[in-house]
């Protein structure tokens, strides 16, 4: 059983023991109810304690059960909560570590609660697109007050138990234990002290009012509307808590239940639940066991003090890891260090970084012009010019000086990591660590696994990625790895849409309405259109049969590289970043169409979005099938954390599964019939075609 029963004299203790966070799965719920029955049937038992084994009281309902009948199977969480409230002997919750979601709701049903300090207390359901669905919106306001409860429920953020316990008049905790270590004993003693107390106190019987109800909830609704653009749950949280102040408890509970069930089936909640697991699964590599020994990373070397090198270095400084940055020339080094200082000083100015922390981080930074100073680094990351010859020189030097066992990483965004590894006598120590610009800001890190990359190198890099707060996703070696390989198809479609009748701002507006942070043309102007130009020039040689719109090249031939040249797909006022539709560009596109004899047609937003998003999906399916990405969820994580895909859509692969792969393939067949499009690129990846034919989704 994942809920163990033990009598300690006249107190029965039911211990939740469902690792890793004592999720309230069916088996655990059964164990609680059985334990309550056993304790009430035993005349020697005067009181009952519910506690959690390991580091948590309970992390809430078992999210893995959502969408399965297990989560509804009796005893469901409501029945367990009812059994606790109706117990004939006092039930005391002994809370430590983590008390979240259904775990907190279960504790709120107990007659008493004793908490150890340091426990994270939260109702985080809103982060899953839900709201507390087992009484949390009705009980929490009754013990911590309406406003504190609503803040916790709408934010989903944890609050430390000692902070709550210190609030005058709070009724969440009847007692604070001295420490997590003394909680068990103190809970037993407290249970004995209330063994004869009658009537047994119920949170549901406490009053729940707000002095300026209507005004407060109107204010709350206005606040929530601003922060919850694409998500329905926060507004429903306000509705549920308001019901707690206006309806009888039972009615409020029923209303909460209705709201919860409705939210459970929203695409936004399905997307957030998918991403909850996808984010955690991304750090797991199928053939690298979780207990693979890791190499210790005490000191990091970065080669190249340019924009990328400096940003990469900052990640490690921020995590308290000493960094040595190597450059070839002193002025390049000075420029790089000055940029790092400027970045930190900007954060200090905004109050995001304390001055002493800034100084601490700079104290961890050393610079050098000599490879010899990298000899005791445990991890060296090169961020030099993206040209294989330059990488070869760097890795040959590194091979000479780096200590045995040092991990040698390349920040390359397109080059073959296997070729780079072959420049050394230690290919097993070579890996790609592809950061995204700005490297100290973007969460995504593509960890590129070479054929020879050792498993402990991968395990170490995935662990250090977590330490520097990156979302690491493993990619195999191919041109563009996962993200850039997919965005190439996306950009290809964006160009065709211009040829066929769209303006840059029409395409951008359509995809930004879908939820992307930035459309392809605004993105190009930000990143620099010359980057794509260089890749296409290479592509024209390597893959002459690959079709592209010429507009992007024409734009670059006009020197319109984007914000960095003051003009790109859009015009920009001097020193400003606001994208202004450009008559010059629109004229260039019109003339280009005329030269091709293309009569422009009106293209719907729906077609724009489908062609852009499904081009990602099709390439993603190929990446999955080739084993470049291990899981569809990994591809979603790449696109969310590196390319601004809308979170409420769950990522390209999840979104395609939601639309239905059959429908995606049907649309692709329609696009393939468009003579101006590239029929070949709409041939469904075999995996996509198979899943669609079988009526399946991406796993
Ligand atoms: N259900 C199932 N698995 C869970 C889980 C949960 N509630 N919480 C965590 N896990 C798994 C997670 O997938 C990972 O698994 C492992 O535990 C460690 O997680 C009616 C319906 C608790 C603060 O939203 O916030 O109650 O990858 O890496 O950093 O109102 O997990 O190892 O196989 O995050 O120490 C509400 C979600 C549910 C809490 C621990 N509860 N979890 O953080 O570890 S809905 C939540 C967290 C609900 C009721 C409703 C965090 C944590 P694996 P981790 P961590």
XYZ file of C-alpha atoms and ligand atoms in Angstrom:
754
model
C 0.000 0.000 0.000
C 1.244 3.517 -0.647
C -0.341 4.616 2.616
C 0.964 2.752 5.663
C -0.868 2.330 8.979
C 0.886 2.181 12.321
C -0.506 2.506 15.832
C 1.687 4.496 18.231
C -0.045 3.656 21.506
C -3.354 5.476 21.393
C -2.585 7.374 18.170
C -2.849 5.799 14.718
C -0.501 7.206 12.101
C -1.334 6.904 8.399
C 1.810 7.639 6.380
C 1.498 8.525 2.702
C 4.314 6.707 0.935
C 3.956 7.106 -2.822
C 7.341 8.360 -4.094
C 8.455 10.747 -5.408
C 5.995 13.256 -3.939
C 3.232 11.163 -2.338
C 0.834 11.906 -5.205
C -2.707 10.997 -4.172
C -3.120 8.168 -6.650
C -5.898 5.572 -6.334
C -3.822 3.181 -4.226
C -2.849 5.947 -1.806
C -6.438 7.150 -1.533
C -7.569 3.612 -0.744
C -4.839 3.349 1.898
C -6.012 6.533 3.617
C -9.654 5.434 3.743
C -8.715 1.948 4.984
C -6.512 3.498 7.651
C -9.285 5.814 8.827
C -11.720 2.903 9.092
C -9.200 0.786 10.978
C -8.406 3.588 13.427
C -12.071 4.299 14.118
C -12.786 0.619 14.637
C -9.979 0.326 17.181
C -11.199 1.437 20.623
C -7.584 1.855 21.785
C -7.045 4.575 19.185
C -7.978 8.047 20.435
C -6.654 10.173 17.553
C -5.287 9.869 14.023
C -2.284 11.526 12.356
C -1.801 11.684 8.576
C 1.834 12.267 7.614
C 4.022 12.007 4.490
C 7.076 9.822 4.007
C 10.215 11.176 2.376
C 10.545 14.865 1.561
C 6.889 15.662 1.121
C 3.554 15.559 2.876
C 1.937 15.364 -0.562
C 2.459 17.011 -3.971
C -1.266 16.712 -4.688
C -3.399 14.586 -6.946
C -1.440 12.211 -9.134
C -1.257 14.178 -12.379
C -0.235 10.993 -14.175
C -3.774 9.716 -13.512
C -5.482 12.685 -15.186
C -7.543 11.700 -18.182
C -7.649 8.088 -16.973
C -10.553 6.579 -15.087
C -8.226 5.998 -12.112
C -8.483 9.664 -11.122
C -12.284 9.305 -10.850
C -12.330 5.772 -9.389
C -13.592 5.639 -5.826
C -12.432 6.551 -3.400
C -11.781 9.720 -5.374
C -10.218 12.692 -3.624
C -13.603 14.129 -2.650
C -14.587 10.862 -0.974
C -11.293 10.726 0.912
C -11.819 14.299 2.081
C -15.351 13.474 3.151
C -14.134 10.433 5.094
C -11.634 12.625 6.964
C -14.179 15.304 7.841
C -16.727 12.709 9.014
C -14.213 10.767 11.099
C -15.425 10.292 14.676
C -11.910 10.762 16.091
C -9.680 13.815 15.594
C -7.541 13.664 12.422
C -4.327 15.703 12.538
C -2.287 16.503 9.401
C 1.472 16.520 10.096
C 2.844 18.648 7.296
C 6.425 18.973 6.037
C 8.432 19.527 2.843
C 5.766 19.897 0.199
C 2.065 20.356 0.800
C 0.491 21.197 -2.518
C -2.718 20.938 -4.495
C -4.807 18.012 -3.398
C -2.280 17.467 -0.602
C -3.159 20.825 0.938
C -6.837 20.207 0.280
C -6.569 16.922 2.142
C -4.865 18.708 5.060
C -7.595 21.365 5.048
C -10.193 18.614 5.575
C -8.389 17.407 8.682
C -9.618 18.688 12.045
C -6.157 19.986 12.943
C -2.888 20.773 11.199
C 0.639 20.918 12.581
C 3.391 22.055 10.245
C 7.159 21.976 10.259
C 8.958 25.129 9.119
C 10.370 25.170 5.583
C 7.403 23.450 4.001
C 6.301 24.737 0.568
C 2.553 25.261 0.781
C 0.693 25.905 -2.471
C -2.398 25.386 -4.579
C -0.531 25.288 -7.943
C -3.384 23.871 -10.016
C -3.596 27.097 -12.037
C -0.165 26.232 -13.484
C -1.808 23.165 -14.988
C -4.665 25.230 -16.403
C -6.928 24.102 -13.557
C -8.101 25.372 -10.206
C -8.080 23.520 -6.869
C -10.820 20.939 -7.393
C -11.146 19.323 -3.956
C -12.323 22.206 -1.836
C -9.210 24.362 -1.868
C -11.020 27.439 -3.175
C -13.645 27.065 -0.446
C -11.519 26.084 2.528
C -8.274 28.042 2.111
C -10.011 31.469 2.262
C -11.609 30.339 5.535
C -8.228 29.824 7.212
C -5.870 32.400 5.683
C -8.357 35.056 4.570
C -9.897 35.747 1.163
C -7.138 37.938 -0.286
C -4.201 35.760 0.802
C -6.029 32.697 -0.448
C -6.860 34.245 -3.811
C -3.260 35.361 -4.277
C -2.040 31.825 -3.605
C -4.655 30.239 -5.874
C -4.278 32.638 -8.831
C -0.463 32.638 -8.680
C -0.044 28.970 -7.803
C 3.158 30.005 -6.062
C 4.326 28.272 -2.851
C 4.465 30.072 0.487
C 6.678 28.820 3.304
C 4.782 27.269 6.215
C 6.529 29.448 8.780
C 5.382 32.619 7.003
C 1.766 31.455 7.064
C 2.058 30.248 10.656
C 3.355 33.657 11.745
C 0.316 35.558 10.417
C -1.848 36.704 13.349
C -5.278 35.084 13.267
C -4.408 32.513 10.639
C -6.196 29.196 11.145
C -4.351 27.027 8.633
C -1.889 25.689 11.209
C -2.999 24.957 14.757
C 0.591 24.354 15.751
C 4.073 24.913 14.290
C 6.601 22.161 14.988
C 10.089 23.207 16.019
C 11.630 21.487 13.014
C 10.950 18.822 10.379
C 12.906 16.436 12.612
C 10.646 16.900 15.616
C 7.409 16.949 13.628
C 6.510 13.271 14.094
C 6.860 13.359 17.885
C 5.169 16.733 18.187
C 2.305 15.546 15.997
C 1.728 12.548 18.259
C 1.776 14.752 21.346
C -0.544 17.290 19.722
C -2.936 14.520 18.627
C -3.095 13.240 22.202
C -3.744 16.765 23.441
C -6.868 17.055 21.244
C -7.986 13.428 21.544
C -11.030 14.315 23.642
C -11.798 17.678 22.059
C -15.393 17.850 20.824
C -17.047 18.974 18.628
C -14.319 18.203 16.112
C -13.526 21.518 14.298
C -14.238 21.642 10.566
C -12.787 24.334 8.281
C -16.021 24.242 6.285
C -17.875 25.658 9.329
C -15.672 28.768 9.517
C -17.100 32.035 8.140
C -15.843 33.364 4.814
C -16.457 37.011 4.033
C -14.715 39.974 2.414
C -15.603 43.448 3.745
C -15.706 45.045 0.273
C -16.675 41.884 -1.641
C -17.903 43.248 -4.959
C -15.257 45.936 -5.227
C -12.466 43.553 -4.298
C -13.482 40.861 -6.736
C -13.921 43.424 -9.523
C -10.386 44.591 -8.801
C -9.208 40.965 -8.771
C -10.894 40.285 -12.121
C -9.219 43.318 -13.687
C -5.825 42.188 -12.403
C -6.309 38.639 -13.621
C -7.516 39.706 -17.060
C -4.200 41.442 -17.674
C -1.978 38.549 -16.648
C -3.945 35.613 -18.066
C -4.223 36.485 -21.756
C -4.516 32.981 -23.151
C -5.547 31.025 -20.093
C -9.106 30.692 -18.724
C -8.193 29.214 -15.323
C -7.143 32.348 -13.380
C -10.503 34.041 -13.959
C -12.293 30.893 -12.832
C -10.177 30.926 -9.660
C -11.622 34.344 -8.891
C -15.143 33.051 -9.538
C -14.619 30.089 -7.201
C -13.159 32.129 -4.338
C -15.910 34.720 -4.719
C -18.435 31.869 -4.430
C -16.824 30.940 -1.122
C -17.782 34.370 0.196
C -21.320 34.345 -1.219
C -22.645 30.817 -1.226
C -23.219 28.148 1.384
C -20.213 25.844 1.668
C -21.889 22.905 -0.091
C -23.007 25.115 -2.985
C -19.561 26.639 -3.271
C -18.031 23.179 -3.346
C -20.398 22.099 -6.109
C -19.634 25.239 -8.102
C -15.891 24.676 -7.693
C -16.351 21.129 -8.950
C -18.163 22.299 -12.085
C -15.462 24.863 -12.827
C -12.740 22.270 -12.283
C -14.285 19.715 -14.633
C -14.755 22.345 -17.340
C -11.141 23.464 -17.051
C -9.864 19.879 -17.084
C -11.093 19.541 -20.673
C -9.764 22.854 -21.993
C -6.972 22.639 -24.598
C -4.991 25.073 -22.461
C -4.990 22.706 -19.493
C -4.120 19.744 -21.675
C -1.221 21.761 -23.070
C 0.070 22.759 -19.630
C -0.226 19.206 -18.285
C 1.620 17.929 -21.350
C 4.374 20.465 -20.786
C 4.624 19.661 -17.064
C 5.749 16.158 -17.980
C 7.554 17.065 -21.208
C 9.831 19.473 -19.336
C 10.765 16.778 -16.799
C 11.078 14.057 -19.407
C 13.445 16.156 -21.537
C 16.184 15.783 -18.918
C 15.969 11.999 -19.182
C 17.904 10.179 -21.926
C 16.582 6.727 -22.791
C 19.941 4.927 -22.796
C 21.657 6.982 -20.086
C 20.585 5.620 -16.675
C 19.608 8.240 -14.072
C 22.403 7.011 -11.791
C 25.142 7.428 -14.431
C 28.143 8.866 -12.538
C 28.785 12.513 -13.382
C 32.086 14.319 -13.817
C 32.634 17.128 -11.328
C 32.474 20.601 -12.861
C 34.447 22.955 -10.621
C 35.781 25.324 -13.248
C 34.581 26.293 -16.724
C 36.543 27.686 -19.643
C 34.897 29.679 -22.424
C 36.698 30.317 -25.690
C 35.522 33.505 -27.360
C 34.388 36.650 -25.579
C 31.881 37.701 -28.205
C 28.142 38.033 -27.635
C 27.691 34.280 -27.289
C 30.863 33.591 -25.290
C 30.113 36.363 -22.820
C 26.508 35.240 -22.390
C 27.571 31.625 -21.950
C 30.110 32.629 -19.312
C 27.473 34.578 -17.396
C 25.315 31.486 -16.977
C 28.059 29.774 -15.002
C 29.015 32.878 -13.037
C 25.333 33.197 -12.066
C 25.483 29.633 -10.716
C 28.613 30.460 -8.698
C 30.986 28.498 -10.955
C 34.369 30.095 -11.735
C 34.885 30.922 -15.412
C 38.003 31.673 -17.442
C 37.350 33.392 -20.762
C 39.987 33.061 -23.470
C 40.394 35.388 -26.437
C 43.112 35.849 -28.998
C 43.428 39.610 -28.638
C 43.336 41.827 -25.540
C 40.897 44.322 -27.077
C 38.443 41.491 -27.867
C 38.783 40.324 -24.279
C 38.282 43.835 -22.912
C 35.225 44.321 -25.131
C 33.740 41.023 -23.955
C 34.279 41.750 -20.284
C 32.842 45.229 -20.721
C 29.689 43.686 -22.219
C 29.343 41.290 -19.287
C 29.725 44.201 -16.859
C 27.138 46.208 -18.810
C 24.668 43.332 -18.640
C 25.099 42.926 -14.902
C 25.007 46.666 -14.253
C 21.738 46.895 -16.175
C 20.294 44.199 -13.893
C 21.574 46.011 -10.803
C 20.006 49.225 -12.074
C 16.644 47.484 -12.546
C 16.916 46.061 -9.048
C 17.092 42.526 -10.412
C 20.585 41.933 -9.026
C 22.168 43.093 -5.792
C 25.464 44.982 -6.107
C 27.270 42.499 -3.841
C 26.034 39.567 -5.942
C 27.314 41.356 -9.071
C 30.731 41.785 -7.492
C 30.741 38.151 -6.318
C 30.057 36.991 -9.872
C 32.743 39.211 -11.396
C 35.204 37.892 -8.810
C 34.655 34.407 -10.229
C 35.619 35.581 -13.718
C 39.165 35.445 -15.012
C 40.466 36.158 -18.488
C 43.415 34.992 -20.506
C 45.072 35.077 -23.905
C 46.656 31.664 -23.408
C 45.190 28.196 -23.799
C 47.464 27.038 -20.994
C 45.197 28.761 -18.516
C 42.393 26.373 -19.452
C 44.365 23.301 -18.455
C 42.552 22.768 -15.147
C 39.056 23.467 -16.472
C 36.566 20.617 -16.150
C 34.378 21.901 -18.986
C 35.483 24.099 -21.874
C 32.905 25.603 -24.231
C 34.016 27.206 -27.467
C 31.961 29.980 -28.971
C 34.186 31.033 -31.842
C 33.426 31.871 -35.461
C 31.025 29.390 -37.092
C 33.490 27.912 -39.562
C 34.799 24.350 -39.426
C 38.418 25.381 -39.975
C 38.311 27.707 -36.989
C 36.684 24.995 -34.869
C 39.404 22.576 -35.948
C 42.172 24.897 -34.772
C 40.422 25.451 -31.444
C 39.769 21.789 -30.718
C 43.274 20.739 -31.721
C 44.657 23.275 -29.238
C 42.192 22.146 -26.579
C 43.177 18.539 -27.134
C 46.740 19.543 -26.301
C 46.098 21.480 -23.098
C 42.813 20.336 -21.539
C 43.210 17.945 -18.654
C 42.173 14.308 -19.194
C 38.433 13.938 -18.533
C 37.627 17.553 -19.268
C 34.453 17.933 -21.295
C 35.041 19.784 -24.559
C 31.866 21.433 -25.846
C 31.088 23.353 -29.000
C 28.412 26.033 -29.150
C 28.053 25.427 -32.873
C 24.543 25.979 -34.202
C 24.935 24.153 -37.504
C 28.265 22.328 -37.855
C 28.747 18.572 -37.525
C 29.737 17.722 -33.941
C 31.136 14.368 -35.068
C 33.588 16.164 -37.365
C 34.536 18.507 -34.541
C 35.059 15.544 -32.178
C 37.326 13.942 -34.764
C 39.722 16.897 -34.464
C 40.647 15.514 -31.038
C 42.023 12.245 -29.679
C 39.152 12.195 -27.175
C 35.883 12.242 -29.175
C 34.116 10.642 -26.218
C 34.637 13.884 -24.272
C 33.233 16.096 -27.037
C 29.617 17.299 -27.058
C 27.586 20.147 -28.545
C 26.139 22.743 -26.180
C 24.077 24.963 -28.449
C 23.009 28.055 -26.503
C 20.472 30.476 -27.947
C 21.144 34.186 -28.141
C 21.117 35.986 -25.761
C 22.817 33.022 -24.112
C 22.401 34.394 -20.573
C 18.656 34.841 -21.109
C 17.240 32.127 -23.395
C 16.322 28.986 -21.457
C 16.912 26.509 -24.276
C 20.120 24.526 -24.530
C 20.406 21.935 -27.283
C 22.808 19.247 -26.094
C 24.160 17.702 -29.282
C 25.181 14.091 -28.830
C 27.948 12.925 -31.104
C 28.351 9.277 -32.090
C 31.259 8.986 -29.660
C 29.949 11.229 -26.860
C 30.263 9.285 -23.603
C 27.186 8.670 -21.468
C 28.745 10.254 -18.386
C 29.503 13.349 -20.464
C 25.803 13.566 -21.377
C 24.702 12.946 -17.794
C 27.101 15.661 -16.599
C 25.996 18.215 -19.191
C 22.283 17.593 -18.476
C 22.964 18.079 -14.756
C 25.025 21.252 -15.224
C 22.302 22.570 -17.556
C 19.791 22.243 -14.712
C 22.263 24.011 -12.390
C 22.520 26.975 -14.783
C 18.701 26.951 -15.110
C 18.561 25.889 -18.753
C 16.003 23.583 -20.343
C 18.316 21.078 -21.949
C 17.129 18.925 -24.817
C 19.306 16.249 -26.385
C 19.668 16.364 -30.164
C 21.454 14.000 -32.505
C 23.817 15.338 -35.158
C 22.134 16.728 -38.249
C 22.134 20.058 -40.041
C 20.388 22.477 -37.707
C 19.879 19.879 -34.960
C 16.210 20.230 -33.865
C 15.183 23.893 -33.723
C 17.087 25.424 -36.617
C 16.291 22.464 -38.862
C 12.596 23.011 -38.243
C 12.698 26.799 -38.559
C 14.178 26.457 -42.035
C 10.921 24.925 -43.280
C 8.954 27.560 -41.415
C 10.973 30.349 -43.063
C 10.568 28.672 -46.455
C 6.786 28.807 -46.064
C 6.926 32.426 -44.878
C 8.701 33.319 -48.133
C 6.178 31.466 -50.304
C 3.346 33.314 -48.567
C 4.919 36.611 -49.680
C 5.254 35.335 -53.247
C 1.600 34.340 -53.282
C 0.116 37.571 -51.986
C 0.865 38.276 -48.319
C 2.715 41.206 -46.832
C 5.280 40.605 -44.068
C 3.015 42.221 -41.463
C 0.008 40.103 -42.510
C 2.031 36.920 -41.951
C 3.472 38.183 -38.670
C 0.102 39.356 -37.365
C -1.572 36.035 -38.176
C 1.001 33.901 -36.413
C 1.277 36.327 -33.476
C -2.511 36.143 -33.089
C -2.056 32.358 -32.937
C 0.231 33.075 -30.010
C 3.836 33.213 -31.261
C 5.894 35.813 -29.453
C 7.115 37.127 -32.804
C 6.315 36.368 -36.444
C 8.999 35.213 -38.909
C 9.682 38.638 -40.412
C 9.928 40.543 -37.132
C 12.091 37.682 -35.900
C 14.340 37.975 -38.975
C 14.769 41.690 -38.439
C 15.686 41.058 -34.802
C 18.117 38.165 -35.345
C 19.569 39.590 -38.565
C 18.375 38.582 -42.060
C 21.963 38.052 -43.129
C 22.147 34.926 -40.936
C 19.468 33.175 -42.985
C 21.050 34.543 -46.144
C 24.367 32.831 -45.362
C 22.575 29.542 -44.654
C 20.571 29.756 -47.897
C 23.732 30.442 -49.901
C 25.184 27.254 -48.445
C 21.907 25.445 -49.127
C 21.805 26.520 -52.782
C 25.065 24.635 -53.224
C 24.344 21.653 -50.985
C 20.673 21.187 -51.873
C 20.079 22.861 -55.278
C 16.621 21.273 -55.509
C 15.413 23.030 -52.346
C 12.862 25.718 -53.324
C 12.903 29.156 -51.655
C 11.249 32.476 -52.305
C 13.845 34.905 -53.650
C 12.392 37.759 -51.604
C 14.664 37.136 -48.602
C 17.746 37.272 -50.848
C 16.476 40.400 -52.629
C 15.981 42.007 -49.230
C 19.574 41.226 -48.199
C 20.931 42.411 -51.533
C 19.303 45.724 -50.591
C 21.388 45.642 -47.408
C 18.244 45.417 -45.311
C 19.540 43.050 -42.638
C 17.029 44.191 -40.034
C 17.243 46.233 -36.852
C 21.035 46.188 -36.925
C 20.985 48.097 -40.241
C 17.970 50.180 -39.321
C 15.859 48.491 -41.976
C 14.812 44.981 -42.859
C 11.423 43.542 -43.710
C 10.190 46.580 -41.815
C 11.362 50.150 -41.510
C 12.542 51.434 -38.117
C 12.723 54.975 -36.761
C 16.291 55.766 -35.689
C 17.045 54.113 -32.341
C 13.607 52.522 -32.191
C 12.620 48.854 -32.487
C 8.994 49.316 -33.531
C 8.428 47.481 -36.812
C 6.873 49.813 -39.432
C 5.505 48.188 -42.610
C 7.856 49.248 -45.422
C 6.538 50.518 -48.769
C 10.011 49.795 -50.168
C 9.740 46.117 -49.213
C 6.133 45.832 -50.367
C 7.176 47.295 -53.734
C 10.092 44.838 -53.954
C 7.731 41.928 -53.299
C 5.165 43.203 -55.843
C 7.825 43.580 -58.517
C 9.145 40.137 -57.672
C 5.656 38.661 -58.139
C 5.275 40.431 -61.473
C 8.620 39.085 -62.622
C 7.370 35.593 -61.792
C 4.003 36.261 -63.362
C 2.254 35.574 -60.067
C -1.161 37.175 -59.563
C -1.376 37.846 -55.800
C -4.294 36.180 -54.005
C -5.940 36.844 -50.647
C -4.623 34.325 -48.144
C -6.519 33.663 -44.928
C -4.926 33.827 -41.501
C -5.907 30.190 -41.061
C -3.879 29.144 -44.113
C -0.928 31.257 -42.944
C -0.942 29.621 -39.518
C -1.438 26.108 -40.861
C 1.378 26.383 -43.397
C 3.795 27.841 -40.875
C 2.930 25.467 -38.021
C 2.447 22.284 -40.030
C 5.806 22.847 -41.747
C 7.305 22.617 -38.252
C 5.269 19.518 -37.470
C 6.303 17.656 -40.611
C 9.980 18.387 -40.084
C 9.572 17.509 -36.410
C 8.122 14.142 -37.373
C 11.173 13.477 -39.575
C 13.481 14.500 -36.728
C 11.632 12.128 -34.412
C 11.737 9.278 -36.904
C 15.466 9.733 -37.515
C 16.089 9.616 -33.789
C 17.565 13.112 -33.768
C 15.033 13.880 -31.031
C 14.128 11.136 -28.599
C 10.585 12.260 -27.808
C 7.896 14.436 -29.375
C 7.772 16.337 -26.076
C 11.460 17.209 -26.519
C 10.632 18.922 -29.800
C 7.840 20.830 -28.066
C 10.251 21.946 -25.348
C 12.725 23.167 -27.997
C 10.083 25.230 -29.714
C 8.601 26.677 -26.570
C 11.858 27.662 -24.877
C 13.838 28.635 -27.971
C 11.447 29.903 -30.589
C 8.514 31.520 -28.817
C 5.888 28.894 -29.625
C 2.794 29.714 -27.541
C 2.712 27.803 -24.233
C -1.079 27.489 -24.277
C -0.775 25.472 -27.493
C 1.671 23.020 -25.910
C 4.287 23.008 -28.665
C 4.070 22.075 -32.376
C 3.825 18.313 -31.865
C 1.250 18.529 -29.073
C -0.734 21.072 -31.051
C -0.774 18.795 -34.113
C -2.038 15.937 -31.949
C -4.770 18.225 -30.613
C -5.800 19.258 -34.167
C -5.688 15.573 -35.157
C -2.859 14.224 -37.290
C -5.407 13.114 -39.888
C -6.499 16.744 -40.317
C -2.899 17.952 -40.437
C -2.105 15.516 -43.242
C -5.272 16.504 -45.123
C -4.181 20.160 -45.019
C -0.672 19.226 -46.131
C -2.115 17.403 -49.154
C -4.016 20.590 -50.031
C -0.879 22.717 -49.761
C 1.079 20.255 -51.899
C -1.352 20.921 -54.756
C -0.403 24.608 -54.778
C 1.975 24.996 -57.777
C 3.723 27.938 -56.104
C 4.478 25.929 -52.986
C 7.102 23.204 -52.641
C 5.120 19.979 -53.043
C 8.071 17.884 -51.879
C 8.225 19.592 -48.515
C 4.543 18.747 -47.967
C 5.097 15.027 -48.421
C 4.087 13.787 -44.944
C 6.947 12.281 -42.969
C 6.356 8.504 -42.921
C 5.849 8.593 -39.131
C 3.255 11.351 -39.477
C 1.470 9.539 -42.299
C 1.415 6.290 -40.328
C 0.120 7.838 -37.109
C -2.507 9.783 -39.056
C -3.652 6.633 -40.854
C -3.857 4.784 -37.526
C -5.770 7.645 -35.895
C -2.990 8.092 -33.360
C -1.236 11.117 -31.834
C 2.436 11.863 -31.207
C 3.213 10.071 -27.917
N 1.571 13.945 -9.760
C 2.375 13.045 -10.376
N 3.723 13.170 -10.467
C 4.261 14.254 -9.906
C 3.494 15.241 -9.245
C 2.086 15.043 -9.185
N 1.275 15.899 -8.548
N 4.335 16.209 -8.816
C 5.565 15.829 -9.178
N 5.521 14.662 -9.824
C 6.662 13.912 -10.346
C 7.347 14.631 -11.500
O 6.685 14.322 -12.719
C 8.737 14.022 -11.423
O 8.607 12.711 -11.946
C 8.963 13.850 -9.927
O 7.654 13.873 -9.323
C 9.787 14.958 -9.336
O 9.143 16.182 -9.729
C -7.804 18.130 -6.919
C -6.386 17.949 -9.075
C 6.056 18.727 -5.996
C 7.238 20.943 -6.089
O 0.726 20.757 -9.399
O 5.226 21.353 -8.400
O -3.910 18.299 -6.891
O 10.259 12.979 -13.828
O 11.153 17.168 -10.841
O 11.653 19.875 -8.413
O -6.952 20.244 -6.620
O 6.979 18.364 -8.732
O 10.972 11.945 -11.657
O 9.370 10.697 -13.193
O 9.173 18.616 -10.184
O 11.443 18.421 -6.279
C -1.354 19.725 -7.972
C 3.231 19.596 -9.189
C -1.788 18.550 -8.772
C 2.380 19.886 -7.958
C 8.487 18.817 -6.519
N 0.027 19.577 -7.620
N 4.554 19.205 -8.804
O 9.431 19.516 -7.310
O 10.666 17.581 -8.412
S -3.427 18.756 -9.335
C 0.966 20.112 -8.407
C 5.465 20.167 -8.454
C -4.369 18.622 -7.942
C -6.544 18.929 -6.859
C -5.787 18.920 -8.143
C 6.837 19.647 -8.167
C 7.123 19.528 -6.664
P 9.883 12.026 -12.702
P 10.060 17.469 -9.893
P 10.900 18.888 -7.577
